[in-house]
Amino acid sequence: MDQSPGSWSIQAPAPEKSSELYIRDHPHRSIAIVSSSHALILRYSSSSGDFAPNGSHASLHSNRGRNGAGDSTSAKCMVEFTPVTQKLLKDYRPLSHRPVYGTLGLIAVSGEVFLSIITQAARVASVRPGETVEQIGGVAFYCLSSADYDDVVPLDVVEPEMSDAVSTYAQNSPYGQNLSRRDVLPEHPCHELRKLLSNGSFYYSTDFDVTNRMQDRPMNSDSFEIDNFDDAFLWNSYMIKPLVKFRSRLMSQEREALDASRILTSAFRGFCKTMTIPQSSSPLRAKTGMPSYLTLTSRLSCRRAGTRFNSRGIDDDGHVANFVETETTFWSPAGVAFSYAQIRGSVPVFWEQAADLIPGRQKITVTRSPEGAQPAFNKHFDELEHTYGAVHVINLLSETKPGEVELSNLYRNGLRYCPLTRPSPDGSVDHALLRDTHYDFHAETKGPRV
């Protein structure tokens, strides 16, 4: 790793964090994710009578069954976790020429079951030793229930020096061998989802719980419980849930082996990057000569996410649109770790904003009265206080733009009637759990008039 000031060398994930992907066509179509010691084997199940040692069913809900639009039965997948042996893989063939980096889970679309695999990743951060974060660069969806989409799984993006090897592999691999025989390829049902997950805004870790702040994680833990992750920031929660449920049924020794295989992954959306601070520049000196790590991690909540004009305000559960938790962490080899968290979100009242081609002309519409919005407002801040402690709001809305002035007035009204703003028993407002400051961001940061 380059230890020059402010640099962080982006690298591929460590070899022990990668797996290989295999497929078997007969007697049942199966896909195996194989680590150095174990394999997670998945296959579509058409009946509840299927059975495999160390296996169980995973049910997935689909909008349309395989038999037509009126079929709403759940798709099922058979899952087995077992040690790797030559006999086990005898009938399997490689599905990818490159290592893969675990699975984001399972999804059923139109009655077909797809396995989501991370095909490209890069290590972008190290919060502290043993806690690395990888950025997802590519995702593929392999169908467990049908071979119809084998030819439309996108090829990996490869470096120029690997092109010859890839070409040779493509010619010799049976996977996708019907490509030249088709006039028109079907569109992959997961095409848009693959594009979203591969756009560079998703990150994961197989070392630690990336959905929780440093204060809420054990300092020296060699393992983590994926079923205890915070669903608010776990973007693949829906897909990974069937496999997490399968994990919960394993014996403790098998569960530890599954965790050690790094096959199950947890993804968050946002940003993550580490800067190295050489010992000569670090505020805390250590005898080891190792650099310190300064890491910025932003986690976007998946509870009320959406594009700017399609998701605004609050819902009845107290979740606000585009809620982001930004954590700044500092780790020093002197044995000190520090974490500071900030949060932001849409104004917690019920409002909408229509898109307009002219900047600044987007009309704001309030959709619920102050009295009707107060329960959700209180619920929102109760949750924040429970999670983060005392809350100080910085209101960045304009004091001159009519729509933003209306939102500010509603915000102040909500704060006035929120129980958390009440003074402490001794009458001191300085000890209220919820306080606010108005800061007209645009007015304070605009440039000088020419």
Short mmCIF file of C-alpha atoms in Angstrom, two decimals:
data_model
loop_
_atom_site.label_atom_id
_atom_site.label_comp_id
_atom_site.label_asym_id
_atom_site.label_seq_id
_atom_site.Cartn_x
_atom_site.Cartn_y
_atom_site.Cartn_z
CA MET A 1 0.00 0.00 0.00
CA ASP A 2 1.30 3.46 -0.95
CA GLN A 3 1.78 5.44 2.24
CA SER A 4 2.38 8.88 0.75
CA PRO A 5 0.27 11.64 2.34
CA GLY A 6 -3.42 11.39 1.60
CA SER A 7 -3.16 8.40 -0.71
CA TRP A 8 -4.98 5.10 -0.65
CA SER A 9 -4.11 2.38 -3.09
CA ILE A 10 -7.23 0.84 -4.64
CA GLN A 11 -6.66 -2.90 -4.88
CA ALA A 12 -8.57 -6.04 -5.68
CA PRO A 13 -10.08 -7.82 -2.66
CA ALA A 14 -7.76 -10.26 -0.91
CA PRO A 15 -7.72 -13.79 -2.45
CA GLU A 16 -9.30 -15.32 0.65
CA LYS A 17 -12.33 -13.09 0.04
CA SER A 18 -13.00 -14.53 -3.40
CA SER A 19 -14.84 -17.63 -4.55
CA GLU A 20 -15.37 -19.58 -7.75
CA LEU A 21 -18.64 -20.14 -9.57
CA TYR A 22 -19.72 -23.51 -10.98
CA ILE A 23 -22.84 -24.83 -12.70
CA ARG A 24 -24.38 -28.27 -13.17
CA ASP A 25 -27.05 -28.94 -15.79
CA HIS A 26 -28.21 -32.47 -14.89
CA PRO A 27 -30.07 -34.05 -13.23
CA HIS A 28 -31.08 -30.70 -11.72
CA ARG A 29 -29.76 -27.30 -12.72
CA SER A 30 -27.58 -26.13 -9.82
CA ILE A 31 -25.14 -23.29 -9.19
CA ALA A 32 -22.35 -23.59 -6.63
CA ILE A 33 -20.39 -20.77 -5.01
CA VAL A 34 -17.16 -22.46 -3.96
CA SER A 35 -14.67 -21.11 -1.42
CA SER A 36 -11.38 -22.78 -0.54
CA SER A 37 -13.10 -25.20 1.83
CA HIS A 38 -16.89 -25.11 1.39
CA ALA A 39 -19.57 -24.74 -1.25
CA LEU A 40 -22.96 -23.07 -1.13
CA ILE A 41 -25.13 -24.95 -3.63
CA LEU A 42 -28.41 -23.53 -4.88
CA ARG A 43 -31.02 -24.96 -7.21
CA TYR A 44 -34.59 -24.22 -8.13
CA SER A 45 -37.13 -26.39 -6.34
CA SER A 46 -40.40 -27.26 -8.07
CA SER A 47 -41.86 -29.20 -5.15
CA SER A 48 -41.69 -29.34 -1.38
CA GLY A 49 -40.54 -32.95 -1.55
CA ASP A 50 -37.01 -32.08 -2.65
CA PHE A 51 -34.38 -32.86 -0.06
CA ALA A 52 -30.65 -32.54 0.24
CA PRO A 53 -28.30 -33.21 3.16
CA ASN A 54 -27.48 -30.02 5.09
CA GLY A 55 -30.07 -28.26 2.95
CA SER A 56 -33.36 -26.43 3.29
CA HIS A 57 -35.86 -24.49 1.23
CA ALA A 58 -35.69 -20.74 0.74
CA SER A 59 -38.97 -19.16 -0.35
CA LEU A 60 -39.08 -16.06 -2.54
CA HIS A 61 -42.14 -14.06 -3.50
CA SER A 62 -42.70 -13.24 -7.16
CA ASN A 63 -45.30 -11.02 -8.83
CA ARG A 64 -46.03 -13.69 -11.43
CA GLY A 65 -45.55 -17.42 -11.25
CA ARG A 66 -43.94 -19.53 -13.95
CA ASN A 67 -47.33 -20.78 -15.08
CA GLY A 68 -48.78 -17.38 -15.94
CA ALA A 69 -50.01 -14.08 -14.59
CA GLY A 70 -52.60 -15.67 -12.33
CA ASP A 71 -50.10 -17.89 -10.52
CA SER A 72 -48.98 -16.14 -7.32
CA THR A 73 -47.28 -19.07 -5.62
CA SER A 74 -43.89 -18.47 -4.08
CA ALA A 75 -40.83 -19.58 -5.98
CA LYS A 76 -38.62 -21.93 -3.98
CA CYS A 77 -34.92 -22.58 -3.97
CA MET A 78 -33.03 -25.50 -2.47
CA VAL A 79 -29.92 -24.41 -0.56
CA GLU A 80 -27.12 -26.65 0.71
CA PHE A 81 -23.85 -25.80 2.46
CA THR A 82 -21.22 -28.53 2.46
CA PRO A 83 -17.44 -29.12 2.51
CA VAL A 84 -15.78 -29.19 -0.91
CA THR A 85 -14.78 -32.61 -2.29
CA GLN A 86 -13.77 -33.85 -5.73
CA LYS A 87 -16.87 -36.02 -5.81
CA LEU A 88 -19.09 -33.04 -5.03
CA LEU A 89 -17.88 -31.00 -8.01
CA LYS A 90 -17.48 -33.95 -10.40
CA ASP A 91 -20.50 -32.97 -12.52
CA TYR A 92 -19.96 -29.21 -12.32
CA ARG A 93 -18.16 -26.94 -14.76
CA PRO A 94 -16.83 -23.40 -14.27
CA LEU A 95 -19.39 -20.67 -14.86
CA SER A 96 -16.91 -17.78 -14.82
CA HIS A 97 -13.27 -17.46 -15.76
CA ARG A 98 -12.62 -14.96 -12.97
CA PRO A 99 -13.07 -15.10 -9.20
CA VAL A 100 -16.33 -13.80 -7.78
CA TYR A 101 -16.87 -12.01 -4.50
CA GLY A 102 -19.92 -13.58 -2.94
CA THR A 103 -23.64 -13.20 -3.42
CA LEU A 104 -26.03 -10.34 -2.77
CA GLY A 105 -28.85 -12.86 -2.52
CA LEU A 106 -31.78 -14.26 -4.46
CA ILE A 107 -34.62 -12.59 -6.32
CA ALA A 108 -37.67 -13.99 -8.08
CA VAL A 109 -38.83 -12.19 -11.21
CA SER A 110 -41.83 -13.45 -13.20
CA GLY A 111 -41.57 -16.81 -11.51
CA GLU A 112 -37.88 -17.32 -12.34
CA VAL A 113 -35.28 -17.40 -9.56
CA PHE A 114 -32.04 -15.48 -10.03
CA LEU A 115 -28.83 -15.59 -8.00
CA SER A 116 -27.03 -12.24 -7.73
CA ILE A 117 -23.23 -12.53 -7.85
CA ILE A 118 -20.62 -9.79 -7.34
CA THR A 119 -18.31 -10.20 -10.34
CA GLN A 120 -16.07 -7.15 -9.88
CA ALA A 121 -14.95 -5.35 -6.73
CA ALA A 122 -12.15 -3.12 -5.51
CA ARG A 123 -10.94 -2.44 -1.98
CA VAL A 124 -11.36 1.28 -1.33
CA ALA A 125 -11.17 1.68 2.44
CA SER A 126 -9.74 0.29 5.65
CA VAL A 127 -11.53 1.74 8.66
CA ARG A 128 -9.04 0.01 10.96
CA PRO A 129 -6.91 -3.13 10.59
CA GLY A 130 -9.14 -6.08 9.74
CA GLU A 131 -12.04 -3.87 8.62
CA THR A 132 -11.89 -3.32 4.86
CA VAL A 133 -14.60 -2.00 2.55
CA GLU A 134 -14.98 -3.00 -1.09
CA GLN A 135 -16.72 -1.05 -3.86
CA ILE A 136 -18.96 -3.10 -6.15
CA GLY A 137 -17.94 -2.70 -9.79
CA GLY A 138 -19.99 -5.41 -11.47
CA VAL A 139 -22.93 -7.69 -10.71
CA ALA A 140 -24.44 -10.57 -12.68
CA PHE A 141 -27.74 -12.42 -12.24
CA TYR A 142 -27.70 -16.15 -13.01
CA CYS A 143 -31.02 -17.94 -13.42
CA LEU A 144 -31.48 -21.05 -11.27
CA SER A 145 -34.78 -22.12 -12.79
CA SER A 146 -34.11 -21.81 -16.53
CA ALA A 147 -31.34 -21.79 -19.15
CA ASP A 148 -33.22 -19.22 -21.25
CA TYR A 149 -31.09 -16.32 -20.03
CA ASP A 150 -27.68 -17.98 -20.11
CA ASP A 151 -26.76 -16.15 -23.30
CA VAL A 152 -27.69 -12.70 -22.00
CA VAL A 153 -25.62 -12.63 -18.83
CA PRO A 154 -23.15 -9.80 -19.65
CA LEU A 155 -19.51 -10.71 -20.09
CA ASP A 156 -17.10 -9.32 -17.52
CA VAL A 157 -15.20 -6.16 -18.37
CA VAL A 158 -11.59 -7.27 -18.54
CA GLU A 159 -8.21 -5.66 -18.77
CA PRO A 160 -6.60 -5.61 -22.27
CA GLU A 161 -3.85 -8.00 -21.24
CA MET A 162 -6.47 -10.58 -20.28
CA SER A 163 -8.41 -10.39 -23.55
CA ASP A 164 -6.68 -13.37 -25.20
CA ALA A 165 -7.27 -15.58 -22.20
CA VAL A 166 -10.89 -14.48 -22.01
CA SER A 167 -11.39 -15.13 -25.71
CA THR A 168 -9.96 -18.63 -25.36
CA TYR A 169 -12.20 -19.28 -22.36
CA ALA A 170 -15.29 -18.00 -24.20
CA GLN A 171 -14.60 -20.33 -27.12
CA ASN A 172 -14.14 -23.37 -24.89
CA SER A 173 -16.85 -22.67 -22.32
CA PRO A 174 -20.22 -24.39 -22.85
CA TYR A 175 -21.98 -21.56 -20.95
CA GLY A 176 -23.84 -19.39 -23.44
CA GLN A 177 -23.03 -21.72 -26.34
CA ASN A 178 -26.42 -21.08 -27.99
CA LEU A 179 -25.62 -17.39 -28.49
CA SER A 180 -24.88 -17.68 -32.22
CA ARG A 181 -28.00 -19.76 -32.83
CA ARG A 182 -30.43 -17.04 -31.79
CA ASP A 183 -31.67 -14.23 -33.98
CA VAL A 184 -32.91 -12.00 -31.15
CA LEU A 185 -31.76 -12.30 -27.56
CA PRO A 186 -34.38 -11.90 -24.83
CA GLU A 187 -33.91 -8.97 -22.49
CA HIS A 188 -32.62 -10.11 -19.13
CA PRO A 189 -35.32 -9.56 -16.47
CA CYS A 190 -32.70 -8.19 -14.05
CA HIS A 191 -31.03 -5.86 -16.56
CA GLU A 192 -32.03 -2.59 -14.85
CA LEU A 193 -31.24 -3.95 -11.39
CA ARG A 194 -27.81 -5.07 -12.59
CA LYS A 195 -27.12 -1.57 -13.97
CA LEU A 196 -28.12 0.00 -10.65
CA LEU A 197 -25.98 -2.31 -8.51
CA SER A 198 -22.99 -1.89 -10.86
CA ASN A 199 -23.00 1.93 -11.02
CA GLY A 200 -20.29 2.39 -8.38
CA SER A 201 -22.51 3.67 -5.56
CA PHE A 202 -22.71 0.34 -3.69
CA TYR A 203 -20.17 -0.99 -1.19
CA TYR A 204 -19.86 -4.07 0.98
CA SER A 205 -17.63 -5.73 3.54
CA THR A 206 -17.15 -9.31 4.63
CA ASP A 207 -15.06 -8.25 7.63
CA PHE A 208 -17.45 -6.22 9.75
CA ASP A 209 -20.93 -4.75 10.02
CA VAL A 210 -20.87 -1.87 7.51
CA THR A 211 -24.42 -0.80 8.41
CA ASN A 212 -23.52 0.32 11.94
CA ARG A 213 -21.24 3.05 13.25
CA MET A 214 -17.96 2.28 14.99
CA GLN A 215 -19.50 2.99 18.43
CA ASP A 216 -22.00 0.18 17.88
CA ARG A 217 -19.46 -2.42 16.78
CA PRO A 218 -17.16 -4.54 18.98
CA MET A 219 -13.54 -3.36 18.94
CA ASN A 220 -11.88 -6.75 18.54
CA SER A 221 -14.21 -9.14 16.78
CA ASP A 222 -13.17 -11.76 14.24
CA SER A 223 -16.74 -12.39 13.15
CA PHE A 224 -20.02 -10.61 12.71
CA GLU A 225 -23.66 -11.60 12.66
CA ILE A 226 -25.20 -10.69 9.32
CA ASP A 227 -28.69 -11.24 10.71
CA ASN A 228 -28.12 -8.36 13.18
CA PHE A 229 -27.37 -5.74 10.53
CA ASP A 230 -29.35 -2.49 10.39
CA ASP A 231 -32.03 -2.95 7.71
CA ALA A 232 -32.26 0.83 7.26
CA PHE A 233 -28.89 0.80 5.46
CA LEU A 234 -28.80 -2.80 4.15
CA TRP A 235 -29.78 -2.34 0.51
CA ASN A 236 -29.77 -6.05 -0.34
CA SER A 237 -31.85 -6.94 2.72
CA TYR A 238 -34.72 -8.30 0.61
CA MET A 239 -32.45 -10.49 -1.52
CA ILE A 240 -30.17 -11.80 1.23
CA LYS A 241 -32.97 -12.52 3.73
CA PRO A 242 -33.72 -16.10 2.45
CA LEU A 243 -30.03 -17.02 2.77
CA VAL A 244 -29.76 -15.40 6.21
CA LYS A 245 -32.74 -17.49 7.25
CA PHE A 246 -30.98 -20.58 5.87
CA ARG A 247 -27.86 -19.61 7.85
CA SER A 248 -29.88 -19.41 11.07
CA ARG A 249 -30.86 -23.09 10.69
CA LEU A 250 -27.26 -24.33 10.49
CA MET A 251 -25.34 -25.80 13.41
CA SER A 252 -23.00 -23.30 15.07
CA GLN A 253 -19.91 -24.91 13.51
CA GLU A 254 -21.46 -24.79 10.03
CA ARG A 255 -22.58 -21.21 10.60
CA GLU A 256 -19.03 -20.20 11.49
CA ALA A 257 -17.75 -21.94 8.35
CA LEU A 258 -20.31 -20.10 6.19
CA ASP A 259 -19.28 -16.75 7.69
CA ALA A 260 -15.60 -17.58 7.17
CA SER A 261 -16.26 -18.40 3.50
CA ARG A 262 -17.20 -14.72 2.83
CA ILE A 263 -19.98 -15.90 0.51
CA LEU A 264 -22.85 -13.89 2.02
CA THR A 265 -22.38 -10.15 1.57
CA SER A 266 -24.11 -7.04 2.89
CA ALA A 267 -24.30 -3.97 0.67
CA PHE A 268 -24.90 -0.33 1.49
CA ARG A 269 -25.30 2.59 -0.89
CA GLY A 270 -23.39 5.85 -0.59
CA PHE A 271 -19.66 6.57 -0.45
CA CYS A 272 -16.59 5.24 1.34
CA LYS A 273 -12.92 6.16 1.09
CA THR A 274 -9.83 6.06 3.31
CA MET A 275 -6.95 8.51 3.42
CA THR A 276 -3.68 7.39 4.96
CA ILE A 277 -1.92 9.79 7.31
CA PRO A 278 1.84 9.17 7.62
CA GLN A 279 3.19 9.01 11.15
CA SER A 280 5.08 12.26 10.56
CA SER A 281 1.73 14.05 10.07
CA SER A 282 -0.42 12.12 12.52
CA PRO A 283 -1.66 13.92 15.65
CA LEU A 284 -0.91 10.73 17.60
CA ARG A 285 2.54 9.14 17.34
CA ALA A 286 3.16 5.40 17.61
CA LYS A 287 6.35 3.37 17.84
CA THR A 288 5.28 1.04 15.03
CA GLY A 289 5.76 3.59 12.26
CA MET A 290 2.42 2.59 10.74
CA PRO A 291 0.21 5.30 9.23
CA SER A 292 -3.14 6.36 10.66
CA TYR A 293 -6.40 5.96 8.73
CA LEU A 294 -8.98 8.69 8.16
CA THR A 295 -12.15 7.29 6.58
CA LEU A 296 -15.31 8.96 5.33
CA THR A 297 -18.38 6.72 5.05
CA SER A 298 -21.80 7.92 3.90
CA ARG A 299 -24.74 5.52 4.13
CA LEU A 300 -27.97 6.27 2.28
CA SER A 301 -31.07 4.84 3.94
CA CYS A 302 -33.14 2.50 1.78
CA ARG A 303 -36.38 3.18 3.66
CA ARG A 304 -37.46 6.26 1.69
CA ALA A 305 -34.91 6.65 -1.08
CA GLY A 306 -35.63 8.16 -4.47
CA THR A 307 -34.68 10.81 -6.97
CA ARG A 308 -34.84 14.44 -5.94
CA PHE A 309 -38.36 15.31 -7.09
CA ASN A 310 -39.93 11.88 -6.66
CA SER A 311 -39.21 11.44 -2.97
CA ARG A 312 -39.69 14.30 -0.53
CA GLY A 313 -40.71 14.80 3.08
CA ILE A 314 -41.77 12.18 5.59
CA ASP A 315 -44.01 9.09 5.73
CA ASP A 316 -46.30 7.86 8.50
CA ASP A 317 -43.53 5.66 9.94
CA GLY A 318 -41.33 8.72 10.56
CA HIS A 319 -38.88 7.96 7.73
CA VAL A 320 -37.69 10.97 5.74
CA ALA A 321 -36.62 10.98 2.11
CA ASN A 322 -32.94 10.68 1.20
CA PHE A 323 -31.72 10.17 4.76
CA VAL A 324 -27.92 9.90 4.89
CA GLU A 325 -25.65 9.05 7.81
CA THR A 326 -22.10 10.30 7.30
CA GLU A 327 -19.43 8.92 9.62
CA THR A 328 -15.89 10.24 9.87
CA THR A 329 -13.54 7.77 11.56
CA PHE A 330 -9.93 8.09 12.63
CA TRP A 331 -7.77 5.15 13.64
CA SER A 332 -4.24 5.43 15.00
CA PRO A 333 -1.73 2.61 15.60
CA ALA A 334 -1.26 4.22 19.03
CA GLY A 335 -4.47 2.41 19.95
CA VAL A 336 -6.97 5.24 19.53
CA ALA A 337 -10.14 5.07 17.43
CA PHE A 338 -12.52 7.99 16.96
CA SER A 339 -15.87 8.29 15.21
CA TYR A 340 -18.06 11.31 14.50
CA ALA A 341 -21.47 10.98 12.83
CA GLN A 342 -23.65 13.54 11.06
CA ILE A 343 -27.07 12.94 9.51
CA ARG A 344 -29.17 14.74 6.93
CA GLY A 345 -32.57 14.24 5.41
CA SER A 346 -35.57 15.84 3.80
CA VAL A 347 -37.68 18.29 5.86
CA PRO A 348 -39.82 16.01 8.10
CA VAL A 349 -43.27 17.26 7.09
CA PHE A 350 -45.63 15.99 4.39
CA TRP A 351 -44.76 17.82 1.18
CA GLU A 352 -44.14 17.30 -2.52
CA GLN A 353 -42.22 19.14 -5.21
CA ALA A 354 -42.94 18.95 -8.92
CA ALA A 355 -40.01 18.94 -11.34
CA ASP A 356 -39.54 22.02 -13.54
CA LEU A 357 -37.11 22.65 -16.38
CA ILE A 358 -36.27 26.10 -14.98
CA PRO A 359 -34.04 25.95 -11.84
CA GLY A 360 -35.65 27.52 -8.79
CA ARG A 361 -39.18 27.24 -10.22
CA GLN A 362 -40.06 23.90 -8.65
CA LYS A 363 -43.36 24.38 -6.81
CA ILE A 364 -43.61 23.05 -3.25
CA THR A 365 -46.97 21.60 -2.17
CA VAL A 366 -47.78 20.77 1.47
CA THR A 367 -50.00 17.67 1.55
CA ARG A 368 -50.98 17.41 5.23
CA SER A 369 -51.91 19.85 7.98
CA PRO A 370 -49.49 20.57 10.85
CA GLU A 371 -51.77 18.68 13.26
CA GLY A 372 -51.92 15.69 10.94
CA ALA A 373 -48.14 15.66 10.45
CA GLN A 374 -47.17 15.97 14.14
CA PRO A 375 -47.35 12.22 15.04
CA ALA A 376 -44.96 11.28 12.21
CA PHE A 377 -42.73 14.27 13.08
CA ASN A 378 -42.51 13.12 16.72
CA LYS A 379 -41.85 9.53 15.67
CA HIS A 380 -38.98 10.67 13.42
CA PHE A 381 -37.17 12.54 16.18
CA ASP A 382 -37.89 9.87 18.79
CA GLU A 383 -36.05 7.41 16.54
CA LEU A 384 -33.14 9.82 16.01
CA GLU A 385 -32.81 10.47 19.74
CA HIS A 386 -32.93 6.74 20.47
CA THR A 387 -30.21 6.06 17.88
CA TYR A 388 -27.90 9.06 18.25
CA GLY A 389 -28.76 10.75 21.56
CA ALA A 390 -29.48 14.48 21.80
CA VAL A 391 -30.18 16.03 18.38
CA HIS A 392 -29.29 19.52 17.15
CA VAL A 393 -30.99 20.44 13.88
CA ILE A 394 -29.33 22.78 11.37
CA ASN A 395 -32.08 24.18 9.13
CA LEU A 396 -30.53 25.12 5.76
CA LEU A 397 -33.70 26.41 4.11
CA SER A 398 -33.90 29.86 2.55
CA GLU A 399 -35.46 32.74 4.48
CA THR A 400 -36.63 34.47 1.29
CA LYS A 401 -37.91 31.79 -1.14
CA PRO A 402 -41.69 31.42 -0.54
CA GLY A 403 -41.83 27.63 -0.72
CA GLU A 404 -38.87 27.15 1.61
CA VAL A 405 -40.19 29.79 4.03
CA GLU A 406 -43.42 27.79 4.28
CA LEU A 407 -41.48 24.60 5.00
CA SER A 408 -39.39 26.39 7.65
CA ASN A 409 -42.52 27.63 9.40
CA LEU A 410 -43.97 24.12 9.41
CA TYR A 411 -40.65 22.77 10.70
CA ARG A 412 -40.58 25.29 13.56
CA ASN A 413 -44.18 24.46 14.39
CA GLY A 414 -43.33 20.76 14.58
CA LEU A 415 -40.37 21.46 16.84
CA ARG A 416 -42.51 23.63 19.11
CA TYR A 417 -44.92 20.77 19.80
CA CYS A 418 -42.37 17.94 19.87
CA PRO A 419 -41.92 16.52 23.41
CA LEU A 420 -38.14 16.32 22.96
CA THR A 421 -37.81 20.14 22.86
CA ARG A 422 -39.17 20.51 26.38
CA PRO A 423 -36.68 21.87 28.96
CA SER A 424 -35.04 19.54 31.44
CA PRO A 425 -36.71 19.08 34.87
CA ASP A 426 -34.62 21.94 36.27
CA GLY A 427 -36.01 24.27 33.58
CA SER A 428 -32.80 24.51 31.53
CA VAL A 429 -33.38 24.68 27.76
CA ASP A 430 -29.67 23.90 27.26
CA HIS A 431 -30.38 20.30 28.22
CA ALA A 432 -33.34 19.73 25.88
CA LEU A 433 -32.90 16.62 23.73
CA LEU A 434 -33.89 18.48 20.55
CA ARG A 435 -32.66 21.96 19.60
CA ASP A 436 -32.35 23.82 16.31
CA THR A 437 -30.37 26.51 14.50
CA HIS A 438 -31.46 28.24 11.29
CA TYR A 439 -28.69 28.77 8.74
CA ASP A 440 -29.70 30.12 5.34
CA PHE A 441 -27.17 28.09 3.38
CA HIS A 442 -27.67 29.76 0.00
CA ALA A 443 -27.57 33.28 1.42
CA GLU A 444 -24.46 32.59 3.50
CA THR A 445 -22.49 30.90 0.71
CA LYS A 446 -23.42 32.96 -2.35
CA GLY A 447 -20.58 34.82 -4.03
CA PRO A 448 -20.12 38.61 -3.98
CA ARG A 449 -22.22 40.66 -6.35
CA VAL A 450 -20.35 41.94 -9.40
#
